PDB file of C-alpha atoms in Angstrom:
ATOM      1  CA  MET W   1      -5.052 -39.729 -13.438  1.00  0.00           C
ATOM      2  CA  ALA W   2      -2.944 -36.599 -14.104  1.00  0.00           C
ATOM      3  CA  ALA W   3      -3.769 -33.930 -11.016  1.00  0.00           C
ATOM      4  CA  ILE W   4      -5.158 -30.450 -12.364  1.00  0.00           C
ATOM      5  CA  ARG W   5      -3.651 -27.515 -12.348  1.00  0.00           C
ATOM      6  CA  PRO W   6      -4.712 -24.292 -10.842  1.00  0.00           C
ATOM      7  CA  ARG W   7      -6.318 -22.023 -13.421  1.00  0.00           C
ATOM      8  CA  SER W   8      -3.781 -18.916 -13.995  1.00  0.00           C
ATOM      9  CA  THR W   9      -5.277 -15.738 -12.710  1.00  0.00           C
ATOM     10  CA  VAL W  10      -4.895 -11.701 -13.411  1.00  0.00           C
ATOM     11  CA  SER W  11      -6.193  -8.379 -11.586  1.00  0.00           C
ATOM     12  CA  ALA W  12      -4.793  -5.235 -12.030  1.00  0.00           C
ATOM     13  CA  TRP W  13      -5.738  -1.838 -11.688  1.00  0.00           C
ATOM     14  CA  ARG W  14      -3.789   1.901 -11.394  1.00  0.00           C
ATOM     15  CA  PRO W  15      -4.848   3.051  -7.749  1.00  0.00           C
ATOM     16  CA  PRO W  16      -5.651   6.827  -6.866  1.00  0.00           C
ATOM     17  CA  VAL W  17      -2.087   6.944  -5.166  1.00  0.00           C
ATOM     18  CA  PRO W  18       1.238   8.987  -6.310  1.00  0.00           C
ATOM     19  CA  GLY W  19       4.068   6.947  -6.771  1.00  0.00           C
ATOM     20  CA  ILE W  20       2.530   3.350  -8.127  1.00  0.00           C
ATOM     21  CA  ALA W  21       1.815   3.061 -11.726  1.00  0.00           C
ATOM     22  CA  GLU W  22       0.459  -0.199 -10.857  1.00  0.00           C
ATOM     23  CA  VAL W  23      -0.923  -2.734  -8.537  1.00  0.00           C
ATOM     24  CA  PHE W  24      -0.649  -6.792 -10.128  1.00  0.00           C
ATOM     25  CA  HIS W  25      -1.971  -9.644  -8.457  1.00  0.00           C
ATOM     26  CA  ALA W  26      -1.218 -12.882 -10.390  1.00  0.00           C
ATOM     27  CA  ARG W  27      -1.522 -16.740 -10.309  1.00  0.00           C
ATOM     28  CA  PHE W  28       0.821 -18.751 -12.807  1.00  0.00           C
ATOM     29  CA  THR W  29       0.644 -22.320 -13.508  1.00  0.00           C
ATOM     30  CA  ASP W  30       3.021 -22.326 -16.875  1.00  0.00           C
ATOM     31  CA  HIS W  31       3.328 -18.945 -17.934  1.00  0.00           C
ATOM     32  CA  ALA W  32       7.454 -17.984 -18.768  1.00  0.00           C
ATOM     33  CA  TYR W  33       7.895 -14.443 -19.289  1.00  0.00           C
ATOM     34  CA  PRO W  34       9.654 -12.957 -22.198  1.00  0.00           C
ATOM     35  CA  ALA W  35      13.170 -10.860 -21.547  1.00  0.00           C
ATOM     36  CA  HIS W  36      11.692  -7.722 -21.304  1.00  0.00           C
ATOM     37  CA  VAL W  37      12.188  -4.131 -19.536  1.00  0.00           C
ATOM     38  CA  HIS W  38       9.943  -1.509 -17.696  1.00  0.00           C
ATOM     39  CA  ASP W  39      10.438   1.649 -16.904  1.00  0.00           C
ATOM     40  CA  THR W  40       9.364   1.255 -13.174  1.00  0.00           C
ATOM     41  CA  TRP W  41      10.348  -0.459 -10.604  1.00  0.00           C
ATOM     42  CA  ALA W  42       8.744  -4.021  -9.720  1.00  0.00           C
ATOM     43  CA  LEU W  43       8.218  -5.037  -6.525  1.00  0.00           C
ATOM     44  CA  MET W  44       7.328  -8.464  -5.747  1.00  0.00           C
ATOM     45  CA  ILE W  45       6.097 -10.802  -2.945  1.00  0.00           C
ATOM     46  CA  VAL W  46       5.247 -14.269  -4.060  1.00  0.00           C
ATOM     47  CA  ASP W  47       2.561 -15.726  -1.705  1.00  0.00           C
ATOM     48  CA  GLY W  48       2.513 -19.422  -2.917  1.00  0.00           C
ATOM     49  CA  GLY W  49       4.752 -21.841  -4.842  1.00  0.00           C
ATOM     50  CA  ARG W  50       7.894 -20.163  -6.302  1.00  0.00           C
ATOM     51  CA  VAL W  51       9.677 -18.763  -9.375  1.00  0.00           C
ATOM     52  CA  ASP W  52      12.718 -18.150 -11.242  1.00  0.00           C
ATOM     53  CA  PHE W  53      13.998 -14.804 -13.004  1.00  0.00           C
ATOM     54  CA  SER W  54      17.362 -13.436 -14.507  1.00  0.00           C
ATOM     55  CA  LEU W  55      17.880 -10.267 -14.325  1.00  0.00           C
ATOM     56  CA  ASP W  56      21.183  -8.623 -16.184  1.00  0.00           C
ATOM     57  CA  ARG W  57      22.060 -12.195 -17.428  1.00  0.00           C
ATOM     58  CA  GLU W  58      22.048 -13.058 -13.337  1.00  0.00           C
ATOM     59  CA  ARG W  59      19.470 -16.103 -12.325  1.00  0.00           C
ATOM     60  CA  HIS W  60      17.998 -15.819  -8.906  1.00  0.00           C
ATOM     61  CA  GLY W  61      14.836 -17.804  -7.867  1.00  0.00           C
ATOM     62  CA  ALA W  62      12.235 -17.047  -4.896  1.00  0.00           C
ATOM     63  CA  GLY W  63       9.585 -18.408  -3.228  1.00  0.00           C
ATOM     64  CA  VAL W  64       7.491 -18.298  -0.622  1.00  0.00           C
ATOM     65  CA  SER W  65       9.306 -16.426   2.442  1.00  0.00           C
ATOM     66  CA  ASP W  66      10.013 -13.139   4.012  1.00  0.00           C
ATOM     67  CA  ALA W  67      12.655 -12.101   0.913  1.00  0.00           C
ATOM     68  CA  VAL W  68      11.466  -9.083  -1.178  1.00  0.00           C
ATOM     69  CA  VAL W  69      11.726  -9.032  -4.821  1.00  0.00           C
ATOM     70  CA  LEU W  70      13.017  -5.779  -6.225  1.00  0.00           C
ATOM     71  CA  LEU W  71      13.706  -5.436 -10.433  1.00  0.00           C
ATOM     72  CA  PRO W  72      14.684  -1.822 -11.188  1.00  0.00           C
ATOM     73  CA  PRO W  73      13.756   0.011 -14.360  1.00  0.00           C
ATOM     74  CA  GLY W  74      15.741  -0.394 -17.559  1.00  0.00           C
ATOM     75  CA  VAL W  75      17.325  -3.362 -16.902  1.00  0.00           C
ATOM     76  CA  VAL W  76      16.641  -6.729 -18.769  1.00  0.00           C
ATOM     77  CA  HIS W  77      14.452  -9.424 -16.702  1.00  0.00           C
ATOM     78  CA  ASP W  78      12.497 -12.454 -17.194  1.00  0.00           C
ATOM     79  CA  GLY W  79      10.686 -14.635 -15.312  1.00  0.00           C
ATOM     80  CA  ARG W  80       8.963 -18.546 -15.622  1.00  0.00           C
ATOM     81  CA  THR W  81       7.236 -20.772 -13.125  1.00  0.00           C
ATOM     82  CA  VAL W  82       9.261 -23.502 -11.577  1.00  0.00           C
ATOM     83  CA  THR W  83       6.928 -26.289 -10.400  1.00  0.00           C
ATOM     84  CA  GLU W  84       3.640 -27.760 -11.934  1.00  0.00           C
ATOM     85  CA  ALA W  85       1.603 -25.939  -9.308  1.00  0.00           C
ATOM     86  CA  GLY W  86       3.087 -22.233 -10.542  1.00  0.00           C
ATOM     87  CA  PHE W  87       3.310 -19.624  -8.224  1.00  0.00           C
ATOM     88  CA  ARG W  88       1.085 -16.724  -7.202  1.00  0.00           C
ATOM     89  CA  LYS W  89       2.824 -13.201  -6.726  1.00  0.00           C
ATOM     90  CA  ARG W  90       1.770  -9.878  -5.884  1.00  0.00           C
ATOM     91  CA  VAL W  91       3.371  -6.725  -7.590  1.00  0.00           C
ATOM     92  CA  LEU W  92       3.573  -3.293  -7.240  1.00  0.00           C
ATOM     93  CA  TYR W  93       5.211  -0.929 -10.402  1.00  0.00           C
ATOM     94  CA  LEU W  94       6.062   2.024  -8.891  1.00  0.00           C
ATOM     95  CA  ASP W  95       7.631   4.875 -10.031  1.00  0.00           C
ATOM     96  CA  THR W  96      10.990   6.679  -9.979  1.00  0.00           C
ATOM     97  CA  SER W  97       9.178   9.426  -7.893  1.00  0.00           C
ATOM     98  CA  VAL W  98       9.418   6.836  -4.966  1.00  0.00           C
ATOM     99  CA  LEU W  99      12.735   5.196  -5.739  1.00  0.00           C
ATOM    100  CA  PRO W 100      15.577   7.168  -8.298  1.00  0.00           C
ATOM    101  CA  GLU W 101      17.025   5.246 -10.637  1.00  0.00           C
ATOM    102  CA  ARG W 102      20.427   6.249  -9.277  1.00  0.00           C
ATOM    103  CA  LEU W 103      19.273   3.286  -7.277  1.00  0.00           C
ATOM    104  CA  THR W 104      19.257   0.298 -10.054  1.00  0.00           C
ATOM    105  CA  GLY W 105      22.901  -0.654  -9.720  1.00  0.00           C
ATOM    106  CA  ALA W 106      22.149  -1.298  -5.966  1.00  0.00           C
ATOM    107  CA  ALA W 107      19.035  -3.301  -7.040  1.00  0.00           C
ATOM    108  CA  VAL W 108      20.906  -5.234 -10.065  1.00  0.00           C
ATOM    109  CA  ASP W 109      23.511  -6.222  -6.987  1.00  0.00           C
ATOM    110  CA  ALA W 110      20.844  -7.600  -4.540  1.00  0.00           C
ATOM    111  CA  PRO W 111      17.078  -7.973  -6.176  1.00  0.00           C
ATOM    112  CA  LEU W 112      16.101 -10.714  -2.927  1.00  0.00           C
ATOM    113  CA  LEU W 113      15.669  -8.603  -0.188  1.00  0.00           C
ATOM    114  CA  ALA W 114      15.420 -10.916   3.174  1.00  0.00           C
ATOM    115  CA  ASP W 115      13.660  -8.405   5.040  1.00  0.00           C
ATOM    116  CA  PRO W 116      10.506  -9.463   7.300  1.00  0.00           C
ATOM    117  CA  ALA W 117       9.768  -5.585   8.175  1.00  0.00           C
ATOM    118  CA  LEU W 118       9.863  -4.650   4.630  1.00  0.00           C
ATOM    119  CA  ARG W 119       7.368  -7.988   3.265  1.00  0.00           C
ATOM    120  CA  GLU W 120       5.147  -6.837   6.137  1.00  0.00           C
ATOM    121  CA  ARG W 121       5.094  -3.688   4.607  1.00  0.00           C
ATOM    122  CA  VAL W 122       4.624  -4.651   1.134  1.00  0.00           C
ATOM    123  CA  HIS W 123       1.866  -6.991   2.625  1.00  0.00           C
ATOM    124  CA  ALA W 124       0.063  -4.047   4.318  1.00  0.00           C
ATOM    125  CA  LEU W 125       0.129  -1.657   1.718  1.00  0.00           C
ATOM    126  CA  HIS W 126      -1.661  -4.581  -0.993  1.00  0.00           C
ATOM    127  CA  LEU W 127      -4.156  -4.692   1.846  1.00  0.00           C
ATOM    128  CA  ALA W 128      -4.984  -0.986   2.160  1.00  0.00           C
ATOM    129  CA  LEU W 129      -5.127  -0.564  -2.032  1.00  0.00           C
ATOM    130  CA  GLY W 130      -7.760  -3.364  -2.002  1.00  0.00           C
ATOM    131  CA  GLU W 131      -9.574  -1.071   0.765  1.00  0.00           C
ATOM    132  CA  ARG W 132      -9.528   1.465  -1.786  1.00  0.00           C
ATOM    133  CA  ASP W 133      -8.158   3.983   1.007  1.00  0.00           C
ATOM    134  CA  PRO W 134      -5.906   6.501  -0.139  1.00  0.00           C
ATOM    135  CA  LEU W 135      -4.416   7.703   2.674  1.00  0.00           C
ATOM    136  CA  GLU W 136      -3.948   4.702   3.875  1.00  0.00           C
ATOM    137  CA  ALA W 137      -2.000   3.652   0.713  1.00  0.00           C
ATOM    138  CA  GLN W 138      -0.013   6.623   1.088  1.00  0.00           C
ATOM    139  CA  SER W 139       0.924   6.098   4.513  1.00  0.00           C
ATOM    140  CA  ARG W 140       1.745   2.432   3.674  1.00  0.00           C
ATOM    141  CA  LEU W 141       3.940   3.351   0.632  1.00  0.00           C
ATOM    142  CA  ALA W 142       6.034   5.944   2.454  1.00  0.00           C
ATOM    143  CA  PHE W 143       7.022   3.689   4.931  1.00  0.00           C
ATOM    144  CA  VAL W 144       7.914   0.918   2.550  1.00  0.00           C
ATOM    145  CA  ARG W 145       9.737   3.737   0.519  1.00  0.00           C
ATOM    146  CA  GLU W 146      12.110   4.347   3.895  1.00  0.00           C
ATOM    147  CA  ARG W 147      12.672   0.641   4.030  1.00  0.00           C
ATOM    148  CA  LEU W 148      13.602   0.357   0.330  1.00  0.00           C
ATOM    149  CA  HIS W 149      15.968   3.687   0.838  1.00  0.00           C
ATOM    150  CA  GLY W 150      17.500   2.596   4.190  1.00  0.00           C
ATOM    151  CA  ARG W 151      18.169  -0.724   1.961  1.00  0.00           C
ATOM    152  CA  LEU W 152      19.262   0.293  -1.287  1.00  0.00           C
ATOM    153  CA  ALA W 153      21.414   3.664   0.215  1.00  0.00           C
ATOM    154  CA  GLY W 154      22.483   1.704   3.158  1.00  0.00           C
ATOM    155  CA  ARG W 155      20.842   4.474   5.655  1.00  0.00           C
ATOM    156  CA  GLY W 156      18.817   3.121   8.534  1.00  0.00           C
ATOM    157  CA  GLU W 157      15.381   4.343   9.630  1.00  0.00           C
ATOM    158  CA  PRO W 158      14.869   7.119  12.154  1.00  0.00           C
ATOM    159  CA  ALA W 159      15.872   5.907  15.756  1.00  0.00           C
ATOM    160  CA  ALA W 160      13.664   4.737  17.899  1.00  0.00           C
ATOM    161  CA  GLY W 161      11.711   7.668  20.147  1.00  0.00           C
ATOM    162  CA  THR W 162      13.267  10.341  17.737  1.00  0.00           C
ATOM    163  CA  VAL W 163      10.091  11.805  15.628  1.00  0.00           C
ATOM    164  CA  PRO W 164      11.245  15.090  13.978  1.00  0.00           C
ATOM    165  CA  GLY W 165       8.292  17.888  14.028  1.00  0.00           C
ATOM    166  CA  GLY W 166       7.178  17.416  17.891  1.00  0.00           C
ATOM    167  CA  PRO W 167       3.701  17.832  19.150  1.00  0.00           C
ATOM    168  CA  ARG W 168       3.509  21.157  17.238  1.00  0.00           C
ATOM    169  CA  LEU W 169       3.324  19.483  13.737  1.00  0.00           C
ATOM    170  CA  ALA W 170       0.872  17.092  14.977  1.00  0.00           C
ATOM    171  CA  VAL W 171      -1.706  19.272  15.940  1.00  0.00           C
ATOM    172  CA  ARG W 172      -1.389  21.385  12.385  1.00  0.00           C
ATOM    173  CA  LEU W 173      -1.966  17.830  10.854  1.00  0.00           C
ATOM    174  CA  ARG W 174      -4.747  16.938  12.670  1.00  0.00           C
ATOM    175  CA  GLU W 175      -6.316  20.298  12.287  1.00  0.00           C
ATOM    176  CA  LEU W 176      -5.580  19.552   8.278  1.00  0.00           C
ATOM    177  CA  LEU W 177      -7.312  16.441   8.532  1.00  0.00           C
ATOM    178  CA  ASP W 178     -10.229  17.999  10.693  1.00  0.00           C
ATOM    179  CA  ALA W 179     -10.752  20.513   7.742  1.00  0.00           C
ATOM    180  CA  ARG W 180     -11.085  17.760   4.784  1.00  0.00           C
ATOM    181  CA  VAL W 181     -12.802  15.128   7.014  1.00  0.00           C
ATOM    182  CA  VAL W 182     -14.902  14.214   3.721  1.00  0.00           C
ATOM    183  CA  GLU W 183     -12.623  14.995   0.968  1.00  0.00           C
ATOM    184  CA  GLY W 184      -9.326  14.199   2.109  1.00  0.00           C
ATOM    185  CA  ILE W 185      -6.148  15.587   1.878  1.00  0.00           C
ATOM    186  CA  THR W 186      -2.992  13.803   0.700  1.00  0.00           C
ATOM    187  CA  LEU W 187       0.424  12.962   2.174  1.00  0.00           C
ATOM    188  CA  GLU W 188       2.384  14.993  -0.135  1.00  0.00           C
ATOM    189  CA  GLU W 189       0.091  18.256   0.072  1.00  0.00           C
ATOM    190  CA  ALA W 190      -0.042  18.029   3.674  1.00  0.00           C
ATOM    191  CA  SER W 191       4.056  18.013   4.034  1.00  0.00           C
ATOM    192  CA  ALA W 192       3.886  20.917   1.937  1.00  0.00           C
ATOM    193  CA  ARG W 193       1.255  22.945   3.360  1.00  0.00           C
ATOM    194  CA  LEU W 194       3.056  22.152   6.830  1.00  0.00           C
ATOM    195  CA  GLY W 195       6.424  22.975   5.300  1.00  0.00           C
ATOM    196  CA  HIS W 196       7.539  19.439   5.924  1.00  0.00           C
ATOM    197  CA  SER W 197       9.078  16.773   3.383  1.00  0.00           C
ATOM    198  CA  HIS W 198       9.253  13.644   5.025  1.00  0.00           C
ATOM    199  CA  PRO W 199       5.906  11.710   4.877  1.00  0.00           C
ATOM    200  CA  THR W 200       6.965   9.630   7.360  1.00  0.00           C
ATOM    201  CA  HIS W 201       7.967  12.079   9.910  1.00  0.00           C
ATOM    202  CA  LEU W 202       4.298  13.584   9.632  1.00  0.00           C
ATOM    203  CA  ILE W 203       2.866  10.331  10.251  1.00  0.00           C
ATOM    204  CA  ARG W 204       5.412   9.385  13.178  1.00  0.00           C
ATOM    205  CA  SER W 205       4.829  12.529  14.838  1.00  0.00           C
ATOM    206  CA  PHE W 206       1.109  11.838  14.879  1.00  0.00           C
ATOM    207  CA  ARG W 207       1.241   8.376  16.308  1.00  0.00           C
ATOM    208  CA  LYS W 208       3.496   9.878  18.825  1.00  0.00           C
ATOM    209  CA  ALA W 209       0.840  12.459  19.630  1.00  0.00           C
ATOM    210  CA  TYR W 210      -2.241  10.770  19.549  1.00  0.00           C
ATOM    211  CA  GLY W 211      -1.758   6.769  19.364  1.00  0.00           C
ATOM    212  CA  LEU W 212      -2.765   6.195  15.889  1.00  0.00           C
ATOM    213  CA  PRO W 213      -2.019   7.132  12.429  1.00  0.00           C
ATOM    214  CA  PRO W 214      -3.328   9.551  10.708  1.00  0.00           C
ATOM    215  CA  HIS W 215      -5.317   7.494   7.913  1.00  0.00           C
ATOM    216  CA  VAL W 216      -7.125   5.449  11.324  1.00  0.00           C
ATOM    217  CA  TYR W 217      -8.116   9.171  12.704  1.00  0.00           C
ATOM    218  CA  LEU W 218      -9.417  10.281   9.833  1.00  0.00           C
ATOM    219  CA  THR W 219     -11.827   7.030   9.403  1.00  0.00           C
ATOM    220  CA  GLY W 220     -12.972   7.374  12.743  1.00  0.00           C
ATOM    221  CA  ARG W 221     -14.403  10.896  11.925  1.00  0.00           C
ATOM    222  CA  ARG W 222     -15.673   9.477   8.378  1.00  0.00           C
ATOM    223  CA  VAL W 223     -18.008   6.803  10.539  1.00  0.00           C
ATOM    224  CA  ALA W 224     -18.704   9.203  13.097  1.00  0.00           C
ATOM    225  CA  LEU W 225     -19.768  11.529  10.625  1.00  0.00           C
ATOM    226  CA  ALA W 226     -22.262   8.552   8.631  1.00  0.00           C
ATOM    227  CA  ARG W 227     -23.529   7.945  12.218  1.00  0.00           C
ATOM    228  CA  GLY W 228     -24.928  11.433  12.557  1.00  0.00           C
ATOM    229  CA  LEU W 229     -25.763  11.739   8.697  1.00  0.00           C
ATOM    230  CA  LEU W 230     -27.590   8.070   9.350  1.00  0.00           C
ATOM    231  CA  LEU W 231     -29.506   9.165  12.489  1.00  0.00           C
ATOM    232  CA  ALA W 232     -30.993  12.364  10.217  1.00  0.00           C
ATOM    233  CA  GLY W 233     -32.313  10.156   7.947  1.00  0.00           C
ATOM    234  CA  ALA W 234     -29.944   9.834   4.930  1.00  0.00           C
ATOM    235  CA  GLY W 235     -29.618   5.828   3.511  1.00  0.00           C
ATOM    236  CA  PRO W 236     -26.681   4.173   3.948  1.00  0.00           C
ATOM    237  CA  ALA W 237     -25.132   4.704   0.236  1.00  0.00           C
ATOM    238  CA  GLU W 238     -26.277   8.423   0.753  1.00  0.00           C
ATOM    239  CA  ALA W 239     -24.371   8.738   3.865  1.00  0.00           C
ATOM    240  CA  ALA W 240     -21.495   6.933   2.651  1.00  0.00           C
ATOM    241  CA  VAL W 241     -20.498   9.555  -0.167  1.00  0.00           C
ATOM    242  CA  GLU W 242     -21.578  12.198   2.120  1.00  0.00           C
ATOM    243  CA  ALA W 243     -18.676  11.247   4.726  1.00  0.00           C
ATOM    244  CA  GLY W 244     -15.862  10.746   2.508  1.00  0.00           C
ATOM    245  CA  PHE W 245     -15.830   7.116   1.760  1.00  0.00           C
ATOM    246  CA  TYR W 246     -15.694   5.285  -1.260  1.00  0.00           C
ATOM    247  CA  ASP W 247     -18.990   3.364  -1.650  1.00  0.00           C
ATOM    248  CA  GLN W 248     -21.522   1.601   0.440  1.00  0.00           C
ATOM    249  CA  ALA W 249     -19.446  -1.246   0.931  1.00  0.00           C
ATOM    250  CA  HIS W 250     -16.643   0.478   2.166  1.00  0.00           C
ATOM    251  CA  LEU W 251     -18.145   2.325   4.705  1.00  0.00           C
ATOM    252  CA  ALA W 252     -19.846  -0.829   6.060  1.00  0.00           C
ATOM    253  CA  ARG W 253     -16.583  -2.480   6.618  1.00  0.00           C
ATOM    254  CA  HIS W 254     -15.601   0.157   8.578  1.00  0.00           C
ATOM    255  CA  PHE W 255     -18.621   1.015  10.682  1.00  0.00           C
ATOM    256  CA  ALA W 256     -18.896  -2.408  11.414  1.00  0.00           C
ATOM    257  CA  ARG W 257     -15.273  -2.112  12.865  1.00  0.00           C
ATOM    258  CA  HIS W 258     -16.142   0.642  14.528  1.00  0.00           C
ATOM    259  CA  VAL W 259     -19.687   0.685  16.048  1.00  0.00           C
ATOM    260  CA  GLY W 260     -20.317  -3.468  16.209  1.00  0.00           C
ATOM    261  CA  THR W 261     -23.290  -3.291  13.561  1.00  0.00           C
ATOM    262  CA  SER W 262     -24.192  -2.411   9.579  1.00  0.00           C
ATOM    263  CA  PRO W 263     -24.863   1.136   9.002  1.00  0.00           C
ATOM    264  CA  ALA W 264     -28.504  -0.086   8.016  1.00  0.00           C
ATOM    265  CA  ARG W 265     -29.236  -1.506  11.581  1.00  0.00           C
ATOM    266  CA  PHE W 266     -27.829   1.926  13.118  1.00  0.00           C
ATOM    267  CA  ALA W 267     -30.367   3.549  10.832  1.00  0.00           C
ATOM    268  CA  ARG W 268     -33.266   1.217  11.727  1.00  0.00           C
ATOM    269  CA  SER W 269     -32.010   1.237  15.081  1.00  0.00           C
ATOM    270  CA  GLY W 270     -33.082   5.243  15.460  1.00  0.00           C
ATOM    271  CA  ARG W 271     -36.199   5.045  14.242  1.00  0.00           C
ATOM    272  CA  ALA W 272     -37.153   2.635  15.584  1.00  0.00           C
TER     273      ALA W 272
END
């Protein structure tokens, strides 16, 4: 009796994160992409199986490993399954505000980037996109971009311990976050408001000063705001929206981590 092959599945969406045109998660068992081009960068990690692809008429193969696949815009490529089990992949389609087209040649020369730190950053970015937390996703995208620039343009990351901007920059960013707890703020806007052009510098300055990244600080402030709203009689759904969370489920996930119980139980304990 022949083994039952896994069913092919696809999930795609456009997140509210500047620079990411599309998020694409898929399991393919027998799909073969025809030769085609994108007008975006395709940043891929393989979570299961193996995929074979051609880029600019050179064939490559990628499986589950520490490698990241980066396909540049405007360059012909294809893709196909290698084994009967197929493959699972997660892809980010990034526009040229994240990576300029001048780096295309470097990507064509080496589309497989064996970089465990980069793969972990891409994985963490996918998790943040699934959580629907724009500031966390923007922060993680900034560090993915920095790592990719370092690999393609030959520039390393800032040396450990050297955080541009200093404590004053961290204080000013905290003031911005405190003033925008509910509506939030993008890294691009924060950089412009603070006269600082590098989002990763903002994040490093904040982490060095306060011991946590800006998106974690903002989530904590929102949880604290939701606690007050719940104790004042708001329902979990209302408290979620008024505290700046995407929806009630988004609040519940973070609330349980911070408080150790659900928003509904917390509210009931106050009434009791």
